[in-house]
């Protein structure tokens, strides 16, 4: 965002005039970079119109935009603010999801941080200090590589969040390190399904216990799901999916251990 605080940025996203700046070609669905201007403020945002969504046979209900908003609502209810501010409103191509753009230190070559990314590939046997190994694989050139991610509490909280929202596509490129030193997760259009679809690169804590502080937040989410939050979510996902969300929360509280990958929960590849 440019030239305004968080509250003004959110107001610009809700009320501002949207100008398309360009299409993000790497996305599988129609995704645009926009500028929202309101009351002298301008912010950048991501716009995903519902009209540009490709139908998915295994996510037949609702919209991907609605699932993105649902993931944001869960993130907010947890108090973790992993997902950037997200709304659904009308835009140049019709109704769609709008999400505040995350400014990253690496957006320019001059400010690109040294060292490995939060999720990265490295040669076998050379895992950086403070990183966890996920799996061994081959890169595009056929070289042996190891997929790693940082042993970072911000990333660990994101891994717990993904278990709760049943994220089916947590790739390394969906993890953003902001200039505000926060770690954000984006692209949650294939989340919150009733069936187990967890697919993630964040398996470094598999089999490890969930910390007490995170469990307190999860318990608070469970209480909110007994109230208006469930009604708000049912505007975007099915009642069965809300019930499954409640069940995942209860399961995590009764069995506070991070799950691990199996044939039903593979690692997305390519990982970025």
mmCIF file of C-alpha atoms in Angstrom:
data_model
loop_
_atom_site.group_PDB
_atom_site.id
_atom_site.type_symbol
_atom_site.label_atom_id
_atom_site.label_comp_id
_atom_site.label_asym_id
_atom_site.label_seq_id
_atom_site.Cartn_x
_atom_site.Cartn_y
_atom_site.Cartn_z
ATOM 1 C CA UNK A 1 0.000 0.000 0.000
ATOM 2 C CA UNK A 2 1.155 3.527 -0.679
ATOM 3 C CA UNK A 3 0.774 6.662 1.383
ATOM 4 C CA UNK A 4 -1.788 5.535 3.959
ATOM 5 C CA UNK A 5 -2.249 3.527 7.122
ATOM 6 C CA UNK A 6 -3.967 0.157 7.433
ATOM 7 C CA UNK A 7 -7.431 1.605 8.168
ATOM 8 C CA UNK A 8 -7.280 3.941 5.168
ATOM 9 C CA UNK A 9 -6.014 1.122 2.959
ATOM 10 C CA UNK A 10 -8.975 -1.044 3.936
ATOM 11 C CA UNK A 11 -11.417 1.791 3.280
ATOM 12 C CA UNK A 12 -9.849 2.346 -0.144
ATOM 13 C CA UNK A 13 -10.286 -1.347 -0.921
ATOM 14 C CA UNK A 14 -13.944 -1.285 0.130
ATOM 15 C CA UNK A 15 -14.972 2.021 -1.426
ATOM 16 C CA UNK A 16 -12.274 3.135 -3.841
ATOM 17 C CA UNK A 17 -12.290 3.323 -7.612
ATOM 18 C CA UNK A 18 -10.485 0.343 -9.115
ATOM 19 C CA UNK A 19 -8.019 0.703 -11.966
ATOM 20 C CA UNK A 20 -6.544 -2.367 -13.661
ATOM 21 C CA UNK A 21 -2.749 -2.150 -13.804
ATOM 22 C CA UNK A 22 -2.037 -5.533 -15.361
ATOM 23 C CA UNK A 23 -2.757 -9.228 -15.370
ATOM 24 C CA UNK A 24 -0.776 -11.644 -13.198
ATOM 25 C CA UNK A 25 0.006 -14.295 -15.817
ATOM 26 C CA UNK A 26 1.402 -16.888 -13.410
ATOM 27 C CA UNK A 27 -2.051 -17.452 -11.858
ATOM 28 C CA UNK A 28 -4.229 -20.314 -13.120
ATOM 29 C CA UNK A 29 -7.395 -18.189 -12.933
ATOM 30 C CA UNK A 30 -7.941 -14.606 -14.066
ATOM 31 C CA UNK A 31 -5.963 -12.506 -11.587
ATOM 32 C CA UNK A 32 -5.211 -8.797 -11.859
ATOM 33 C CA UNK A 33 -3.104 -6.200 -10.104
ATOM 34 C CA UNK A 34 -5.282 -3.171 -9.397
ATOM 35 C CA UNK A 35 -5.008 0.214 -7.776
ATOM 36 C CA UNK A 36 -7.812 1.376 -5.492
ATOM 37 C CA UNK A 37 -8.050 5.127 -4.926
ATOM 38 C CA UNK A 38 -10.213 6.784 -2.284
ATOM 39 C CA UNK A 39 -10.093 10.107 -0.462
ATOM 40 C CA UNK A 40 -6.590 10.920 -1.670
ATOM 41 C CA UNK A 41 -5.203 7.477 -0.850
ATOM 42 C CA UNK A 42 -4.079 4.791 -3.295
ATOM 43 C CA UNK A 43 -3.408 1.134 -2.540
ATOM 44 C CA UNK A 44 -2.439 -1.818 -4.674
ATOM 45 C CA UNK A 45 -4.549 -4.955 -4.503
ATOM 46 C CA UNK A 46 -5.128 -8.318 -6.143
ATOM 47 C CA UNK A 47 -8.448 -8.716 -7.960
ATOM 48 C CA UNK A 48 -9.820 -12.156 -8.881
ATOM 49 C CA UNK A 49 -13.177 -11.862 -10.666
ATOM 50 C CA UNK A 50 -15.596 -14.755 -10.224
ATOM 51 C CA UNK A 51 -16.197 -14.677 -13.993
ATOM 52 C CA UNK A 52 -12.557 -15.648 -14.514
ATOM 53 C CA UNK A 53 -12.649 -18.764 -12.323
ATOM 54 C CA UNK A 54 -12.095 -22.121 -14.019
ATOM 55 C CA UNK A 55 -14.584 -24.737 -12.755
ATOM 56 C CA UNK A 56 -13.045 -27.429 -10.530
ATOM 57 C CA UNK A 57 -14.751 -30.820 -10.390
ATOM 58 C CA UNK A 58 -13.704 -31.382 -6.765
ATOM 59 C CA UNK A 59 -14.759 -27.885 -5.610
ATOM 60 C CA UNK A 60 -18.205 -27.656 -7.225
ATOM 61 C CA UNK A 61 -19.888 -25.514 -4.573
ATOM 62 C CA UNK A 62 -19.710 -21.761 -4.241
ATOM 63 C CA UNK A 63 -16.850 -19.758 -5.699
ATOM 64 C CA UNK A 64 -13.096 -19.684 -5.256
ATOM 65 C CA UNK A 65 -13.494 -16.033 -4.252
ATOM 66 C CA UNK A 66 -15.842 -17.098 -1.466
ATOM 67 C CA UNK A 67 -13.312 -19.627 -0.193
ATOM 68 C CA UNK A 68 -10.607 -16.954 -0.222
ATOM 69 C CA UNK A 69 -12.839 -14.750 1.904
ATOM 70 C CA UNK A 70 -13.655 -17.690 4.170
ATOM 71 C CA UNK A 71 -9.963 -18.326 4.797
ATOM 72 C CA UNK A 72 -9.531 -14.642 5.658
ATOM 73 C CA UNK A 73 -12.422 -14.799 8.132
ATOM 74 C CA UNK A 74 -10.876 -17.824 9.858
ATOM 75 C CA UNK A 75 -7.455 -16.142 9.962
ATOM 76 C CA UNK A 76 -8.999 -13.053 11.538
ATOM 77 C CA UNK A 77 -11.009 -15.100 14.048
ATOM 78 C CA UNK A 78 -7.804 -16.840 15.133
ATOM 79 C CA UNK A 79 -6.201 -13.437 15.695
ATOM 80 C CA UNK A 80 -3.234 -14.457 13.548
ATOM 81 C CA UNK A 81 -3.903 -12.215 10.524
ATOM 82 C CA UNK A 82 -2.083 -14.572 8.180
ATOM 83 C CA UNK A 83 -4.318 -13.703 5.220
ATOM 84 C CA UNK A 84 -4.121 -10.086 3.989
ATOM 85 C CA UNK A 85 -7.293 -8.020 4.251
ATOM 86 C CA UNK A 86 -9.790 -9.591 1.846
ATOM 87 C CA UNK A 87 -13.273 -8.627 0.652
ATOM 88 C CA UNK A 88 -15.681 -9.443 -2.169
ATOM 89 C CA UNK A 89 -17.015 -6.530 -4.178
ATOM 90 C CA UNK A 90 -17.790 -5.450 -7.705
ATOM 91 C CA UNK A 91 -14.872 -4.662 -9.980
ATOM 92 C CA UNK A 92 -14.054 -3.946 -13.642
ATOM 93 C CA UNK A 93 -14.861 -7.569 -14.589
ATOM 94 C CA UNK A 94 -17.757 -8.033 -12.190
ATOM 95 C CA UNK A 95 -17.892 -9.315 -8.607
ATOM 96 C CA UNK A 96 -14.687 -10.826 -7.292
ATOM 97 C CA UNK A 97 -12.195 -11.109 -4.492
ATOM 98 C CA UNK A 98 -10.042 -8.112 -3.620
ATOM 99 C CA UNK A 99 -7.035 -8.529 -1.355
ATOM 100 C CA UNK A 100 -4.494 -5.981 -0.201
ATOM 101 C CA UNK A 101 -1.156 -6.311 -1.963
ATOM 102 C CA UNK A 102 1.757 -7.434 0.232
ATOM 103 C CA UNK A 103 4.903 -5.329 -0.215
ATOM 104 C CA UNK A 104 7.962 -7.571 0.091
ATOM 105 C CA UNK A 105 11.622 -6.735 0.720
ATOM 106 C CA UNK A 106 12.576 -8.564 -2.487
ATOM 107 C CA UNK A 107 10.318 -6.497 -4.755
ATOM 108 C CA UNK A 108 13.433 -4.743 -6.065
ATOM 109 C CA UNK A 109 16.880 -6.184 -6.658
ATOM 110 C CA UNK A 110 18.408 -3.543 -4.398
ATOM 111 C CA UNK A 111 16.313 -4.663 -1.407
ATOM 112 C CA UNK A 112 16.432 -8.404 -2.023
ATOM 113 C CA UNK A 113 17.478 -10.077 1.237
ATOM 114 C CA UNK A 114 20.497 -12.345 1.279
ATOM 115 C CA UNK A 115 20.199 -16.032 2.078
ATOM 116 C CA UNK A 116 17.502 -18.622 1.399
ATOM 117 C CA UNK A 117 13.794 -17.833 1.154
ATOM 118 C CA UNK A 118 11.353 -19.024 3.818
ATOM 119 C CA UNK A 119 10.689 -22.011 1.537
ATOM 120 C CA UNK A 120 13.542 -22.954 -0.768
ATOM 121 C CA UNK A 121 15.456 -25.662 -2.605
ATOM 122 C CA UNK A 122 19.034 -26.479 -1.677
ATOM 123 C CA UNK A 123 21.584 -29.147 -2.639
ATOM 124 C CA UNK A 124 21.316 -32.374 -0.607
ATOM 125 C CA UNK A 125 23.397 -32.332 2.552
ATOM 126 C CA UNK A 126 23.574 -28.541 2.733
ATOM 127 C CA UNK A 127 20.471 -27.583 4.674
ATOM 128 C CA UNK A 128 20.903 -24.003 5.963
ATOM 129 C CA UNK A 129 21.005 -23.495 9.738
ATOM 130 C CA UNK A 130 17.540 -22.892 11.130
ATOM 131 C CA UNK A 131 15.810 -24.795 8.301
ATOM 132 C CA UNK A 132 13.869 -28.063 8.247
ATOM 133 C CA UNK A 133 14.037 -30.689 5.509
ATOM 134 C CA UNK A 134 10.764 -31.679 3.839
ATOM 135 C CA UNK A 135 11.735 -34.033 1.005
ATOM 136 C CA UNK A 136 14.365 -34.909 -1.577
ATOM 137 C CA UNK A 137 13.452 -34.441 -5.235
ATOM 138 C CA UNK A 138 14.758 -33.351 -8.648
ATOM 139 C CA UNK A 139 14.694 -29.842 -10.082
ATOM 140 C CA UNK A 140 13.846 -28.961 -13.699
ATOM 141 C CA UNK A 141 17.416 -29.756 -14.780
ATOM 142 C CA UNK A 142 17.311 -33.189 -13.138
ATOM 143 C CA UNK A 143 19.592 -32.219 -10.259
ATOM 144 C CA UNK A 144 19.121 -33.637 -6.767
ATOM 145 C CA UNK A 145 17.588 -31.020 -4.451
ATOM 146 C CA UNK A 146 16.124 -30.863 -0.965
ATOM 147 C CA UNK A 147 12.947 -28.905 -0.268
ATOM 148 C CA UNK A 148 13.370 -26.969 2.982
ATOM 149 C CA UNK A 149 11.544 -24.333 4.958
ATOM 150 C CA UNK A 150 12.532 -22.085 7.832
ATOM 151 C CA UNK A 151 11.960 -23.265 11.397
ATOM 152 C CA UNK A 152 10.151 -19.990 12.002
ATOM 153 C CA UNK A 153 7.272 -19.547 14.490
ATOM 154 C CA UNK A 154 5.395 -17.360 11.981
ATOM 155 C CA UNK A 155 5.602 -20.151 9.427
ATOM 156 C CA UNK A 156 4.652 -22.781 11.992
ATOM 157 C CA UNK A 157 1.496 -20.847 12.803
ATOM 158 C CA UNK A 158 0.698 -20.799 9.072
ATOM 159 C CA UNK A 159 1.113 -24.588 8.988
ATOM 160 C CA UNK A 160 -1.450 -24.885 11.810
ATOM 161 C CA UNK A 161 -3.773 -22.517 9.952
ATOM 162 C CA UNK A 162 -3.518 -24.699 6.841
ATOM 163 C CA UNK A 163 -4.561 -27.755 8.837
ATOM 164 C CA UNK A 164 -7.606 -25.873 10.120
ATOM 165 C CA UNK A 165 -8.749 -24.498 6.737
ATOM 166 C CA UNK A 166 -7.789 -27.734 4.946
ATOM 167 C CA UNK A 167 -5.621 -25.873 2.436
ATOM 168 C CA UNK A 168 -5.253 -27.974 -0.710
ATOM 169 C CA UNK A 169 -2.458 -25.927 -2.281
ATOM 170 C CA UNK A 170 0.121 -24.367 0.050
ATOM 171 C CA UNK A 171 3.055 -23.795 -2.290
ATOM 172 C CA UNK A 172 6.187 -21.860 -1.457
ATOM 173 C CA UNK A 173 5.066 -19.069 -3.763
ATOM 174 C CA UNK A 174 1.934 -18.603 -1.682
ATOM 175 C CA UNK A 175 4.010 -17.559 1.334
ATOM 176 C CA UNK A 176 4.986 -13.889 1.384
ATOM 177 C CA UNK A 177 7.392 -12.133 3.723
ATOM 178 C CA UNK A 178 6.196 -8.546 4.125
ATOM 179 C CA UNK A 179 8.271 -5.422 4.690
ATOM 180 C CA UNK A 180 6.429 -5.182 8.013
ATOM 181 C CA UNK A 181 8.228 -8.396 9.135
ATOM 182 C CA UNK A 182 5.008 -10.389 9.034
ATOM 183 C CA UNK A 183 4.544 -13.582 7.028
ATOM 184 C CA UNK A 184 1.394 -13.760 4.918
ATOM 185 C CA UNK A 185 -0.394 -16.594 3.157
ATOM 186 C CA UNK A 186 -2.277 -16.032 -0.100
ATOM 187 C CA UNK A 187 -4.223 -18.066 -2.698
ATOM 188 C CA UNK A 188 -6.761 -19.937 -0.582
ATOM 189 C CA UNK A 189 -9.328 -20.594 -3.321
ATOM 190 C CA UNK A 190 -9.057 -24.361 -2.814
ATOM 191 C CA UNK A 191 -9.536 -24.507 0.936
ATOM 192 C CA UNK A 192 -12.302 -25.315 3.431
ATOM 193 C CA UNK A 193 -13.490 -28.502 1.690
ATOM 194 C CA UNK A 194 -15.358 -31.096 3.773
ATOM 195 C CA UNK A 195 -13.057 -33.915 2.600
ATOM 196 C CA UNK A 196 -9.415 -34.122 3.658
ATOM 197 C CA UNK A 197 -7.415 -32.319 0.954
ATOM 198 C CA UNK A 198 -4.449 -30.887 2.844
ATOM 199 C CA UNK A 199 -1.530 -30.355 0.450
ATOM 200 C CA UNK A 200 1.382 -28.280 1.645
ATOM 201 C CA UNK A 201 5.122 -27.756 1.570
ATOM 202 C CA UNK A 202 5.100 -27.022 5.317
ATOM 203 C CA UNK A 203 5.595 -30.559 6.617
ATOM 204 C CA UNK A 204 8.724 -29.828 8.669
ATOM 205 C CA UNK A 205 6.801 -30.043 11.946
ATOM 206 C CA UNK A 206 4.976 -33.301 11.131
ATOM 207 C CA UNK A 207 4.461 -35.318 14.313
ATOM 208 C CA UNK A 208 5.437 -32.408 16.576
ATOM 209 C CA UNK A 209 3.082 -31.084 19.283
ATOM 210 C CA UNK A 210 1.128 -27.876 18.770
ATOM 211 C CA UNK A 211 2.184 -25.207 21.256
ATOM 212 C CA UNK A 212 -0.172 -24.117 24.036
ATOM 213 C CA UNK A 213 -0.455 -20.504 22.864
ATOM 214 C CA UNK A 214 -1.624 -21.597 19.406
ATOM 215 C CA UNK A 215 -4.075 -24.031 20.969
ATOM 216 C CA UNK A 216 -5.626 -21.166 22.945
ATOM 217 C CA UNK A 217 -6.287 -19.347 19.667
ATOM 218 C CA UNK A 218 -7.732 -22.501 18.110
ATOM 219 C CA UNK A 219 -10.038 -22.958 21.110
ATOM 220 C CA UNK A 220 -11.216 -19.354 20.754
ATOM 221 C CA UNK A 221 -11.939 -20.016 17.076
ATOM 222 C CA UNK A 222 -14.037 -23.017 18.080
ATOM 223 C CA UNK A 223 -16.139 -20.809 20.333
ATOM 224 C CA UNK A 224 -16.658 -18.262 17.548
ATOM 225 C CA UNK A 225 -17.752 -21.044 15.193
ATOM 226 C CA UNK A 226 -20.643 -21.644 17.565
ATOM 227 C CA UNK A 227 -21.873 -18.115 16.861
ATOM 228 C CA UNK A 228 -22.198 -15.587 14.009
ATOM 229 C CA UNK A 229 -18.925 -16.635 12.339
ATOM 230 C CA UNK A 230 -20.535 -19.880 11.180
ATOM 231 C CA UNK A 231 -23.438 -17.956 9.615
ATOM 232 C CA UNK A 232 -21.001 -15.634 7.859
ATOM 233 C CA UNK A 233 -19.017 -18.575 6.496
ATOM 234 C CA UNK A 234 -22.179 -20.309 5.256
ATOM 235 C CA UNK A 235 -22.663 -17.393 2.872
ATOM 236 C CA UNK A 236 -19.605 -18.667 0.991
ATOM 237 C CA UNK A 237 -19.188 -22.388 1.740
ATOM 238 C CA UNK A 238 -21.654 -25.192 2.433
ATOM 239 C CA UNK A 239 -23.093 -26.137 5.802
ATOM 240 C CA UNK A 240 -21.238 -29.469 5.537
ATOM 241 C CA UNK A 241 -17.963 -27.602 5.033
ATOM 242 C CA UNK A 242 -18.611 -25.417 8.086
ATOM 243 C CA UNK A 243 -19.336 -28.567 10.099
ATOM 244 C CA UNK A 244 -16.081 -30.108 8.823
ATOM 245 C CA UNK A 245 -14.213 -26.957 9.865
ATOM 246 C CA UNK A 246 -15.624 -27.322 13.374
ATOM 247 C CA UNK A 247 -14.570 -30.979 13.414
ATOM 248 C CA UNK A 248 -10.981 -30.118 12.371
ATOM 249 C CA UNK A 249 -10.826 -27.587 15.215
ATOM 250 C CA UNK A 250 -12.089 -30.166 17.736
ATOM 251 C CA UNK A 251 -9.671 -32.793 16.439
ATOM 252 C CA UNK A 252 -6.687 -30.459 16.732
ATOM 253 C CA UNK A 253 -7.663 -29.582 20.300
ATOM 254 C CA UNK A 254 -8.121 -33.219 21.328
ATOM 255 C CA UNK A 255 -5.065 -34.462 19.406
ATOM 256 C CA UNK A 256 -2.671 -31.468 19.406
ATOM 257 C CA UNK A 257 -0.058 -32.961 17.085
ATOM 258 C CA UNK A 258 0.802 -31.734 13.582
ATOM 259 C CA UNK A 259 -0.218 -34.244 10.897
ATOM 260 C CA UNK A 260 2.167 -35.658 8.317
ATOM 261 C CA UNK A 261 1.871 -36.297 4.581
ATOM 262 C CA UNK A 262 0.519 -39.550 3.200
ATOM 263 C CA UNK A 263 -0.831 -40.649 -0.155
ATOM 264 C CA UNK A 264 -4.007 -38.656 0.491
ATOM 265 C CA UNK A 265 -2.069 -35.504 1.465
ATOM 266 C CA UNK A 266 0.790 -35.140 -1.023
ATOM 267 C CA UNK A 267 3.221 -32.286 -1.366
ATOM 268 C CA UNK A 268 2.361 -29.903 -4.241
ATOM 269 C CA UNK A 269 4.956 -30.160 -6.994
ATOM 270 C CA UNK A 270 6.350 -27.964 -8.423
ATOM 271 C CA UNK A 271 6.610 -26.539 -4.944
ATOM 272 C CA UNK A 272 6.533 -22.893 -6.100
#
